């Protein structure tokens, strides 16, 4: 039956498994045109960007750029988190995740969009000698011993070189993993799975280094006096958390359209929910560890970071702690909650939103860092609408690209050696 | 109705019946037929975990609930006890370090609260596991069977206790034979 149903498709007909669930109708969206959905997302994206530009007029360029920075870093970390999950699944030889891995790949393939989204930031910052990146401003750093000691790392040419290296390596990894996936879909070469595994080994090292240093460059250096050795891990925790949430949402949407029936089941969703829960706790653990060390050591350069957020953004801090840890911890803890379709959808939407709140909490106070000592009140939550617009805008563009990716390929890796085991996957605990 | 007490030919009380199976799949299938026959006091023994066994035995999620309660209580005890202990120590004999507030600040108490929570969770898991398994115990009637020693090496067993209401030496033996047992023996108390 399944052979007949697969019919003419070049790659689909070569599916190793004769499983009745792997029919063309069930594991592809290619019979539908993605046009309308992509159009909606593009429209939302354009509207969001437009409102952000209006925000630049109403407020000022600095805060609008900070809002855009929030959106960019949020989307970038979702992309990077997806790359991380793909490599993790490969290196572990994970069976349960084979049918959900394709959607991580579809998200990570949007990396080129992140590069394009990054260009306005880097051009604006360099051209105007530091809007948010105050260390780019020669006049501002004049005679600052803290900058003098860091100037070997924090200078524009090296900053640009590093950015090029990060994106080069990320795009290379994405390209490698994705081309092998495509090749395996059509040729059923099982050796490609091994290749992906080898590449994941050094890929994860590269990922750890590039994520950490890009987090230093693009987030921590916004306040170049501040430093935290936990920073990279903190950003990683958010990236893994949000990308898992995005993947859950894509899966829920695909299941809603009637695809992947029996291919991605409650069992897979249960495991995804476990990982979502894991990274809720991990984020809190890392977040508290960072806060705790800063609180204890009481060094001015470090405490100013936490003080700015506690004093000027108390509501945001409260929302972040409750929304990123307390609520998901309690609401995702019971087993039935992890297995409930509607519940996990709500939790995943919440996770994506709170991830952008996290970025908001990190970046927005940095915009007022220069005026902090001059008795000028920071913008506080007055600029929240611009941040919301920028996030919706960038996320809209990102969504359009991801949806186009989803429509363009089969929804599961067709010839993965572990596909059969994945279809039998079941949780006993 | 009093439960009949079965005796072997030598006059010893029968503990139960032990059936050996050649592989985990036949053991799992046998477990299904024993489950469907309505037995309650029985168990399977294997050198390694067999994932579908909970389902085959019809005990999915049943055993874990009292454990969850015990572990939850242990965790709460660790968290509350850990925090209260530190609060009391700092309240009763406050030592000011680096000019930081003593018991009014919550930050310094978190690591020990967290660690004690983890420690007590581990304690309650281990002790609860031992208690629910009826451990420690020095001997079990099944150990009188020499063949049973191989259950930690390369053999698969299913045992039905004589305490079970459905137990009947000949009928239960027949059931297990039909399920594909390679060897069956009566175990003495």
Coordinates of C-alpha atoms in Angstrom, one line a residue:
Chain A
X1 CA 0.0 0.0 0.0
X2 CA 2.7 2.4 1.0
X3 CA 4.8 1.7 -2.1
X4 CA 1.8 2.4 -4.3
X5 CA 1.0 5.6 -2.3
X6 CA 4.5 6.9 -2.8
X7 CA 4.2 6.5 -6.5
X8 CA 6.3 8.6 -8.7
X9 CA 8.5 10.5 -6.3
X10 CA 12.1 10.0 -7.0
X11 CA 13.4 10.0 -3.5
X12 CA 10.2 8.9 -1.7
X13 CA 10.1 5.6 -3.6
X14 CA 13.5 4.7 -2.2
X15 CA 12.4 4.8 1.4
X16 CA 14.0 1.9 3.1
X17 CA 11.2 1.2 5.4
X18 CA 8.0 -0.3 4.1
X19 CA 6.2 1.3 7.0
X20 CA 2.6 2.1 6.1
X21 CA 2.9 5.5 7.9
X22 CA 5.5 6.8 5.4
X23 CA 3.1 7.7 2.6
X24 CA 3.5 10.7 0.4
X25 CA 0.5 12.4 1.9
X26 CA 1.7 11.9 5.4
X27 CA 5.3 13.1 5.2
X28 CA 5.3 15.9 2.6
X29 CA 3.7 19.2 2.2
X30 CA 5.0 19.6 -1.4
X31 CA 1.5 19.1 -2.8
X32 CA 0.5 22.4 -1.4
X33 CA 1.8 25.8 -2.4
X34 CA 3.4 27.6 0.6
X35 CA 2.5 31.0 -1.0
X36 CA -0.2 32.2 1.2
X37 CA 1.4 31.4 4.5
X38 CA 4.7 32.8 3.4
X39 CA 2.9 35.9 2.2
X40 CA 1.2 36.4 5.6
X41 CA 4.5 36.0 7.4
X42 CA 6.2 38.4 5.0
X43 CA 3.5 40.9 5.5
X44 CA 3.7 40.7 9.3
X45 CA 7.5 41.0 9.0
X46 CA 7.3 44.1 6.8
X47 CA 4.7 45.7 9.1
X48 CA 6.9 45.0 12.1
X49 CA 10.0 46.5 10.5
X50 CA 7.9 49.5 9.4
X51 CA 6.7 50.2 12.9
X52 CA 10.3 49.8 14.1
X53 CA 11.3 52.5 11.7
X54 CA 8.5 54.7 12.9
X55 CA 9.8 54.0 16.4
X56 CA 13.2 55.3 15.3
X57 CA 11.5 58.6 14.4
X58 CA 9.2 58.8 17.5
X59 CA 11.8 57.7 20.1
X60 CA 15.3 57.8 18.7
X61 CA 17.6 55.7 16.5
X62 CA 19.5 54.2 19.4
X63 CA 16.5 52.6 21.0
X64 CA 15.0 51.4 17.8
X65 CA 18.3 49.8 16.9
X66 CA 18.4 48.2 20.4
X67 CA 14.9 46.8 19.7
X68 CA 16.2 45.5 16.4
X69 CA 19.2 44.0 18.2
X70 CA 16.8 42.2 20.5
X71 CA 14.9 40.7 17.6
X72 CA 18.1 39.8 15.7
X73 CA 19.8 38.1 18.7
X74 CA 16.6 36.2 19.5
X75 CA 16.2 34.8 16.0
X76 CA 20.0 34.1 15.7
X77 CA 20.0 32.1 18.9
X78 CA 17.0 30.1 17.7
X79 CA 18.9 29.3 14.5
X80 CA 22.1 28.4 16.5
X81 CA 20.1 26.4 19.0
X82 CA 18.7 24.3 16.1
X83 CA 22.2 23.8 14.7
X84 CA 23.2 22.6 18.2
X85 CA 20.4 20.1 18.4
X86 CA 21.1 18.7 15.0
X87 CA 24.8 18.1 15.9
X88 CA 23.9 16.7 19.3
X89 CA 21.4 14.2 17.8
X90 CA 24.1 13.2 15.2
X91 CA 26.9 12.7 17.7
X92 CA 24.8 10.8 20.1
X93 CA 23.3 8.6 17.4
X94 CA 19.9 9.5 18.8
X95 CA 17.0 7.4 17.4
X96 CA 14.0 9.0 19.0
X97 CA 14.7 12.4 17.4
X98 CA 15.1 11.3 13.7
X99 CA 11.6 12.3 12.7
X100 CA 11.8 15.7 14.4
X101 CA 15.4 16.4 13.2
X102 CA 14.3 17.6 9.8
X103 CA 12.5 20.6 11.3
X104 CA 15.6 21.6 13.3
X105 CA 17.4 21.5 10.0
X106 CA 14.8 23.7 8.3
X107 CA 15.3 26.3 11.0
X108 CA 19.0 26.2 11.0
X109 CA 19.0 26.6 7.2
X110 CA 17.7 30.1 7.8
X111 CA 21.2 31.1 9.0
X112 CA 21.7 33.1 5.8
X113 CA 18.8 35.3 6.9
X114 CA 20.6 36.0 10.1
X115 CA 23.7 37.1 8.2
X116 CA 21.5 39.5 6.2
X117 CA 19.8 40.7 9.4
X118 CA 23.2 41.3 10.9
X119 CA 24.4 43.6 8.1
X120 CA 22.2 46.6 9.0
X121 CA 23.5 46.4 12.6
X122 CA 27.2 46.2 11.7
X123 CA 26.9 48.9 9.0
X124 CA 25.1 51.4 11.2
X125 CA 27.3 50.8 14.1
X126 CA 30.6 51.1 12.2
X127 CA 29.4 54.0 10.1
X128 CA 28.3 56.1 13.0
X129 CA 31.1 54.9 15.3
X130 CA 29.1 53.1 17.9
X131 CA 25.4 53.7 18.6
X132 CA 25.0 50.8 21.0
X133 CA 28.6 49.6 20.9
X134 CA 30.0 52.5 22.8
X135 CA 33.5 51.1 22.6
X136 CA 33.5 52.0 18.9
X137 CA 33.4 55.7 19.9
X138 CA 36.9 57.0 20.1
X139 CA 35.8 60.2 21.8
X140 CA 34.0 58.2 24.5
X141 CA 36.7 55.8 25.3
X142 CA 39.4 58.4 25.3
X143 CA 41.5 58.0 28.5
X144 CA 39.4 55.0 29.8
X145 CA 41.9 52.6 31.3
X146 CA 39.2 49.8 31.1
X147 CA 39.0 50.2 27.4
X148 CA 42.7 50.6 27.0
X149 CA 43.2 47.1 28.6
X150 CA 40.6 45.6 26.2
X151 CA 41.4 47.5 23.1
X152 CA 43.4 44.6 21.7
X153 CA 40.2 42.6 21.4
X154 CA 37.6 45.3 21.1
X155 CA 38.5 47.2 18.0
X156 CA 36.5 47.5 14.8
X157 CA 38.8 45.6 12.4
X158 CA 39.1 42.6 14.7
X159 CA 35.4 42.8 15.5
X160 CA 34.5 42.5 11.8
X161 CA 37.0 39.7 11.2
X162 CA 35.5 37.7 14.1
X163 CA 32.0 38.3 12.8
X164 CA 33.0 37.0 9.4
X165 CA 34.6 33.9 11.0
X166 CA 31.5 33.2 13.1
X167 CA 29.1 33.4 10.2
X168 CA 31.6 31.6 7.9
X169 CA 31.8 28.6 10.3
X170 CA 28.1 28.6 11.0
X171 CA 27.1 28.7 7.3
X172 CA 29.7 26.0 6.6
X173 CA 28.3 23.7 9.3
X174 CA 24.7 24.3 8.1
X175 CA 25.7 23.7 4.5
X176 CA 27.6 20.5 5.4
X177 CA 24.8 18.9 7.4
X178 CA 22.0 20.0 5.1
X179 CA 23.8 18.8 1.9
X180 CA 24.3 15.4 3.4
X181 CA 20.7 15.2 4.4
X182 CA 19.6 16.1 0.9
X183 CA 22.0 13.5 -0.5
X184 CA 20.8 10.8 1.8
X185 CA 17.2 11.6 0.9
X186 CA 17.9 10.8 -2.7
X187 CA 20.7 8.2 -2.6
X188 CA 20.0 6.3 0.6
X189 CA 23.7 6.3 1.4
X190 CA 24.0 5.3 5.0
X191 CA 27.6 6.3 5.3
X192 CA 26.4 9.9 5.3
X193 CA 25.0 9.4 8.8
X194 CA 28.5 8.5 9.9
X195 CA 30.0 11.5 8.2
X196 CA 27.5 13.8 10.0
X197 CA 28.5 12.2 13.2
X198 CA 32.3 12.8 12.7
X199 CA 31.6 16.4 11.7
X200 CA 29.4 16.9 14.8
X201 CA 32.4 16.1 17.0
X202 CA 34.4 19.1 15.9
X203 CA 31.3 21.0 14.9
X204 CA 30.2 21.1 18.5
X205 CA 33.6 22.4 19.6
X206 CA 33.4 25.1 17.0
X207 CA 29.8 25.8 18.0
X208 CA 30.7 26.2 21.6
X209 CA 33.6 28.6 20.9
X210 CA 31.8 30.7 18.2
X211 CA 28.6 31.0 20.3
X212 CA 30.5 32.1 23.4
X213 CA 32.6 34.6 21.6
X214 CA 29.8 36.0 19.5
X215 CA 27.8 36.4 22.7
X216 CA 30.8 38.3 24.1
X217 CA 31.0 40.5 21.0
X218 CA 27.4 41.2 20.2
X219 CA 25.9 41.3 23.7
X220 CA 28.4 41.6 26.5
X221 CA 30.5 44.2 24.7
X222 CA 27.5 46.6 24.6
X223 CA 28.7 47.5 28.1
X224 CA 32.4 47.0 27.6
X225 CA 33.1 47.6 31.3
X226 CA 31.1 44.5 32.2
X227 CA 32.3 41.0 32.0
X228 CA 31.0 37.6 33.0
X229 CA 32.6 34.3 32.4
X230 CA 29.1 32.6 32.5
X231 CA 27.9 34.7 29.6
X232 CA 28.3 32.2 26.8
X233 CA 26.7 29.4 28.7
X234 CA 23.8 31.7 29.6
X235 CA 23.2 32.6 26.0
X236 CA 23.5 28.9 25.0
X237 CA 20.9 27.9 27.6
X238 CA 18.4 30.4 26.0
X239 CA 19.3 29.2 22.5
X240 CA 18.7 25.5 23.2
X241 CA 15.5 26.3 25.1
X242 CA 14.0 28.6 22.5
X243 CA 14.9 26.4 19.5
X244 CA 13.3 23.4 21.1
X245 CA 10.2 25.5 21.7
X246 CA 10.2 26.6 18.1
X247 CA 10.6 23.0 17.0
X248 CA 7.7 21.9 19.2
X249 CA 5.5 24.6 17.6
X250 CA 6.4 23.5 14.0
X251 CA 5.6 19.9 14.9
X252 CA 2.3 21.0 16.4
X253 CA 1.4 22.9 13.3
X254 CA 2.4 20.0 11.0
X255 CA 0.3 17.6 13.1
X256 CA -2.5 20.1 12.9
X257 CA -2.4 20.0 9.1
X258 CA -2.8 16.3 9.4
X259 CA 0.8 15.4 8.5
X260 CA 3.1 13.0 10.3
X261 CA 0.3 10.9 11.6
X262 CA 1.9 8.1 13.6
X263 CA 5.4 9.4 12.6
X264 CA 5.7 12.1 15.2
X265 CA 3.6 11.0 18.2
X266 CA 3.0 11.9 21.8
X267 CA 6.1 9.9 22.6
X268 CA 8.3 12.2 20.6
X269 CA 6.6 15.3 22.0
X270 CA 7.0 13.9 25.5
X271 CA 10.8 13.8 25.0
X272 CA 10.8 17.3 23.5
X273 CA 8.9 18.5 26.5
X274 CA 11.4 16.9 28.8
X275 CA 14.2 18.8 27.0
X276 CA 12.2 22.0 27.2
X277 CA 11.9 21.4 31.0
X278 CA 15.6 20.6 31.2
X279 CA 16.6 23.9 29.6
X280 CA 14.2 25.8 31.8
X281 CA 16.1 24.5 34.8
X282 CA 19.5 24.8 33.1
X283 CA 18.8 28.4 32.3
X284 CA 17.8 29.2 35.8
X285 CA 20.8 27.4 37.2
X286 CA 23.2 29.3 35.0
X287 CA 21.3 32.6 35.4
X288 CA 21.4 32.4 39.1
X289 CA 25.0 31.3 39.2
X290 CA 25.9 34.4 37.2
X291 CA 23.9 36.6 39.4
X292 CA 25.1 35.0 42.5
X293 CA 28.8 35.5 41.7
X294 CA 28.3 39.1 40.7
X295 CA 26.3 39.7 43.9
X296 CA 28.9 38.1 46.1
X297 CA 32.1 39.5 44.6
X298 CA 30.5 43.0 44.5
X299 CA 32.9 44.5 41.9
X300 CA 31.5 47.8 40.5
X301 CA 31.9 46.8 36.8
X302 CA 29.9 43.7 37.3
X303 CA 27.2 44.8 39.8
X304 CA 26.3 47.8 37.6
X305 CA 24.9 45.3 35.1
X306 CA 22.5 43.7 37.6
X307 CA 21.8 47.0 39.3
X308 CA 20.7 48.6 36.1
X309 CA 18.2 45.8 35.5
X310 CA 17.0 45.6 39.1
X311 CA 16.5 49.3 39.5
X312 CA 15.2 50.4 36.2
X313 CA 13.5 47.3 34.9
X314 CA 12.1 45.6 38.0
X315 CA 9.0 44.4 36.2
X316 CA 11.0 42.9 33.4
X317 CA 13.3 41.1 35.9
X318 CA 10.3 39.7 37.7
X319 CA 8.6 38.6 34.5
X320 CA 11.8 36.9 33.4
X321 CA 12.4 35.0 36.6
X322 CA 8.8 33.9 36.9
X323 CA 8.3 33.3 33.2
X324 CA 11.6 31.6 32.3
X325 CA 11.8 29.5 35.4
X326 CA 9.2 29.4 38.1
X327 CA 6.1 28.9 35.9
X328 CA 7.5 26.5 33.3
X329 CA 9.2 24.5 36.1
X330 CA 5.9 23.9 37.9
X331 CA 3.7 23.6 34.8
X332 CA 6.0 21.2 32.9
X333 CA 6.9 19.1 35.9
X334 CA 4.0 16.6 35.8
X335 CA 4.2 13.8 33.3
X336 CA 0.6 14.4 32.0
X337 CA 1.5 18.0 31.3
X338 CA 4.4 17.0 29.1
X339 CA 2.2 14.6 27.1
X340 CA -0.7 17.0 26.6
X341 CA -0.8 18.4 23.1
X342 CA -2.6 21.7 23.9
X343 CA -0.6 22.3 27.1
X344 CA 2.8 21.8 25.5
X345 CA 1.7 24.2 22.7
X346 CA 1.0 26.9 25.2
X347 CA 4.2 26.3 27.0
X348 CA 6.2 26.4 23.8
X349 CA 4.6 29.7 22.7
X350 CA 5.4 31.0 26.2
X351 CA 9.0 29.8 25.9
X352 CA 9.5 31.7 22.6
X353 CA 8.1 34.9 24.0
X354 CA 10.1 34.7 27.2
X355 CA 13.2 34.1 25.2
X356 CA 12.7 37.4 23.5
X357 CA 12.0 39.0 26.9
X358 CA 15.3 37.6 28.0
X359 CA 17.0 39.4 25.1
X360 CA 15.1 42.5 25.8
X361 CA 16.2 42.3 29.4
X362 CA 19.8 41.9 28.3
X363 CA 20.0 44.5 25.5
X364 CA 17.6 47.4 26.3
X365 CA 19.3 48.6 29.5
X366 CA 22.6 48.6 27.5
X367 CA 21.2 51.4 25.3
X368 CA 21.2 53.9 28.1
X369 CA 24.5 52.8 29.5
X370 CA 26.4 56.0 28.5
X371 CA 23.9 58.3 30.2
X372 CA 23.6 56.2 33.3
X373 CA 25.9 58.3 35.4
X374 CA 24.5 61.6 34.2
X375 CA 21.2 61.6 36.0
X376 CA 19.3 60.8 32.9
X377 CA 16.4 58.3 33.4
X378 CA 16.7 55.2 31.2
X379 CA 13.8 54.7 28.8
X380 CA 12.4 51.8 30.9
X381 CA 9.4 50.1 29.4
X382 CA 8.3 53.1 27.4
X383 CA 10.1 51.7 24.4
X384 CA 8.5 48.2 24.7
X385 CA 6.3 48.7 21.7
X386 CA 9.2 49.3 19.4
X387 CA 10.8 46.1 20.8
X388 CA 7.6 44.2 20.2
X389 CA 7.4 45.6 16.7
X390 CA 11.0 44.7 15.9
X391 CA 10.6 41.2 17.3
X392 CA 7.4 40.6 15.3
X393 CA 9.0 42.0 12.2
X394 CA 12.2 40.0 12.3
X395 CA 10.4 36.9 13.5
X396 CA 7.9 37.3 10.6
X397 CA 10.8 37.3 8.0
X398 CA 12.4 34.4 9.8
X399 CA 9.1 32.5 9.9
X400 CA 8.6 33.1 6.1
X401 CA 12.0 31.6 5.4
X402 CA 11.4 28.6 7.7
X403 CA 8.0 27.9 6.2
X404 CA 9.4 28.0 2.7
X405 CA 12.1 25.5 3.8
X406 CA 9.5 23.2 5.4
X407 CA 7.4 23.1 2.2
X408 CA 10.4 22.4 0.0
X409 CA 11.4 19.0 1.4
X410 CA 10.0 15.8 2.9
X411 CA 9.1 16.3 6.5
X412 CA 11.3 13.5 7.8
X413 CA 14.8 12.3 6.8
X414 CA 13.7 9.6 4.3
X415 CA 16.6 7.2 4.4
X416 CA 18.0 7.7 7.8
X417 CA 19.2 4.3 9.2
X418 CA 17.5 5.0 12.5
X419 CA 14.2 5.9 11.0
X420 CA 12.6 2.6 11.8
X421 CA 13.8 2.7 15.4
X422 CA 12.4 6.2 15.7
X423 CA 9.0 5.1 14.5
X424 CA 8.9 2.5 17.2
X425 CA 10.0 5.0 19.9
X426 CA 8.1 4.8 23.1
X427 CA 8.5 6.3 26.6
X428 CA 8.3 3.9 29.5
X429 CA 9.0 6.4 32.2
Chain B
X1 CA -12.5 -18.5 51.7
X2 CA -9.1 -19.6 53.0
X3 CA -6.3 -19.9 50.5
X4 CA -5.2 -23.5 50.1
X5 CA -1.7 -24.3 51.1
X6 CA 0.1 -26.5 48.7
X7 CA 2.8 -28.9 49.8
X8 CA 5.5 -30.7 47.8
X9 CA 6.0 -34.4 48.1
X10 CA 8.6 -33.9 50.7
X11 CA 6.1 -32.0 52.8
X12 CA 7.5 -28.5 52.3
X13 CA 5.2 -25.5 51.6
X14 CA 5.2 -24.4 48.0
X15 CA 6.4 -20.8 47.5
X16 CA 5.5 -20.6 43.9
X17 CA 6.3 -21.8 40.4
X18 CA 9.3 -20.7 38.4
X19 CA 9.4 -20.9 34.6
X20 CA 12.4 -20.4 32.4
X21 CA 12.2 -18.8 28.9
X22 CA 14.8 -18.8 26.2
X23 CA 14.7 -15.1 25.3
X24 CA 13.2 -11.8 26.3
X25 CA 10.5 -11.9 23.5
X26 CA 9.0 -15.2 24.7
X27 CA 9.2 -13.9 28.3
X28 CA 7.4 -10.8 27.3
X29 CA 4.7 -12.8 25.5
X30 CA 4.4 -15.1 28.5
X31 CA 4.0 -12.1 30.8
X32 CA 1.1 -11.0 28.6
X33 CA -0.7 -14.3 29.0
X34 CA -0.1 -14.4 32.7
X35 CA -1.4 -10.8 33.0
X36 CA -4.5 -11.6 31.0
X37 CA -5.1 -14.6 33.1
X38 CA -5.6 -12.2 36.0
X39 CA -2.6 -13.1 38.2
X40 CA -1.5 -10.4 40.7
X41 CA 1.4 -11.8 42.7
X42 CA 4.0 -12.6 40.1
X43 CA 7.2 -11.2 38.6
X44 CA 9.6 -11.5 35.7
X45 CA 13.4 -11.8 36.1
X46 CA 15.9 -10.8 33.4
X47 CA 19.6 -10.0 33.4
X48 CA 18.9 -6.6 31.7
X49 CA 15.9 -4.2 31.6
X50 CA 13.3 -5.2 29.0
X51 CA 11.6 -1.9 28.0
X52 CA 8.2 -3.3 27.1
X53 CA 7.9 -5.4 30.2
X54 CA 5.9 -2.9 32.3
X55 CA 3.3 -3.0 29.6
X56 CA 3.4 -6.7 29.1
X57 CA 3.0 -7.1 32.9
X58 CA 0.3 -4.5 33.0
X59 CA 2.0 -2.4 35.7
X60 CA 2.7 0.8 33.7
X61 CA 2.9 3.7 36.1
X62 CA 1.5 1.8 39.0
X63 CA 4.6 1.2 41.0
X64 CA 6.0 4.7 40.5
X65 CA 3.2 6.7 42.2
X66 CA 4.0 6.0 45.9
X67 CA 7.7 6.6 45.0
X68 CA 6.9 10.0 43.5
X69 CA 5.2 10.9 46.7
X70 CA 8.1 9.8 48.9
X71 CA 10.6 11.6 46.6
X72 CA 8.5 14.8 46.6
X73 CA 8.3 14.8 50.4
X74 CA 12.1 14.3 50.6
X75 CA 12.7 17.2 48.2
X76 CA 10.4 19.5 50.1
X77 CA 12.0 18.5 53.4
X78 CA 15.5 19.2 52.0
X79 CA 14.6 22.6 50.5
X80 CA 12.6 23.8 53.6
X81 CA 14.9 22.3 56.1
X82 CA 18.0 23.6 54.3
X83 CA 16.7 27.2 54.1
X84 CA 15.3 27.2 57.7
X85 CA 18.5 25.8 59.1
X86 CA 20.6 28.6 57.5
X87 CA 18.1 31.2 58.4
X88 CA 18.1 30.1 62.0
X89 CA 21.9 29.9 62.2
X90 CA 22.3 33.4 60.8
X91 CA 19.5 34.7 63.0
X92 CA 20.8 33.2 66.2
X93 CA 24.5 33.9 65.6
X94 CA 24.9 36.4 62.8
X95 CA 28.3 36.7 61.3
X96 CA 28.7 39.7 59.0
X97 CA 31.0 39.0 56.0
X98 CA 32.1 41.7 53.7
X99 CA 29.4 44.0 55.1
X100 CA 26.7 41.9 53.4
X101 CA 23.2 41.6 55.1
X102 CA 22.9 38.4 57.0
X103 CA 19.6 36.7 57.2
X104 CA 17.7 39.5 55.4
X105 CA 19.3 38.6 52.0
X106 CA 18.2 35.4 50.3
X107 CA 21.0 35.1 47.8
X108 CA 23.7 33.3 50.0
X109 CA 21.1 30.7 51.1
X110 CA 20.3 29.4 47.7
X111 CA 23.3 27.1 47.0
X112 CA 22.9 25.2 50.3
X113 CA 19.1 25.1 49.9
X114 CA 19.5 23.7 46.4
X115 CA 22.1 21.2 47.4
X116 CA 20.2 20.0 50.4
X117 CA 17.1 19.7 48.2
X118 CA 19.1 17.5 45.8
X119 CA 20.7 15.5 48.7
X120 CA 17.4 14.7 50.4
X121 CA 15.8 13.9 47.0
X122 CA 18.6 11.3 46.5
X123 CA 18.2 10.0 50.0
X124 CA 14.4 9.6 49.7
X125 CA 14.8 8.0 46.3
X126 CA 17.3 5.4 47.6
X127 CA 15.5 4.7 50.9
X128 CA 12.1 4.7 49.2
X129 CA 13.3 2.3 46.6
X130 CA 14.7 0.0 49.3
X131 CA 11.5 0.2 51.3
X132 CA 9.2 -0.5 48.4
X133 CA 11.3 -3.4 47.3
X134 CA 11.3 -4.9 50.8
X135 CA 15.0 -4.6 51.0
X136 CA 17.3 -5.4 52.6
X137 CA 16.4 -9.1 52.9
X138 CA 18.8 -11.9 53.4
X139 CA 17.2 -14.7 51.5
X140 CA 14.5 -15.3 48.9
X141 CA 12.9 -18.7 48.2
X142 CA 13.7 -18.3 44.5
X143 CA 17.4 -18.4 45.3
X144 CA 17.0 -22.1 46.3
X145 CA 16.7 -22.8 42.6
X146 CA 20.2 -23.3 41.0
X147 CA 18.8 -22.4 37.6
X148 CA 17.5 -19.1 38.9
X149 CA 21.1 -17.9 39.5
X150 CA 21.4 -17.5 35.8
X151 CA 18.8 -14.8 35.8
X152 CA 21.7 -12.4 36.4
X153 CA 23.6 -13.8 33.5
X154 CA 21.8 -15.3 30.5
X155 CA 18.4 -16.7 31.4
X156 CA 14.9 -15.2 31.6
X157 CA 12.4 -16.3 34.3
X158 CA 8.8 -15.8 35.3
X159 CA 7.7 -16.6 38.8
X160 CA 4.1 -16.9 40.1
X161 CA 3.6 -17.0 43.9
X162 CA 1.4 -19.6 45.6
X163 CA -0.1 -16.7 47.5
X164 CA -1.9 -15.6 44.4
X165 CA -5.6 -16.4 44.5
X166 CA -5.5 -17.8 41.0
X167 CA -2.6 -20.1 41.7
X168 CA -3.0 -23.8 41.1
X169 CA 0.1 -26.0 40.7
X170 CA -1.1 -27.9 37.7
X171 CA -3.2 -25.2 35.9
X172 CA -0.5 -22.5 36.3
X173 CA 2.1 -25.0 35.1
X174 CA 0.0 -25.7 32.0
X175 CA -0.4 -22.0 31.4
X176 CA 3.3 -21.4 31.5
X177 CA 4.0 -24.4 29.3
X178 CA 1.6 -23.1 26.7
X179 CA 3.4 -19.7 26.9
X180 CA 6.6 -21.4 25.8
X181 CA 8.5 -22.1 29.0
X182 CA 11.6 -24.3 28.4
X183 CA 11.8 -25.4 32.0
X184 CA 9.4 -25.3 34.9
X185 CA 9.9 -26.1 38.6
X186 CA 8.1 -25.7 41.9
X187 CA 9.9 -23.6 44.5
X188 CA 9.7 -24.5 48.2
X189 CA 9.2 -21.9 50.8

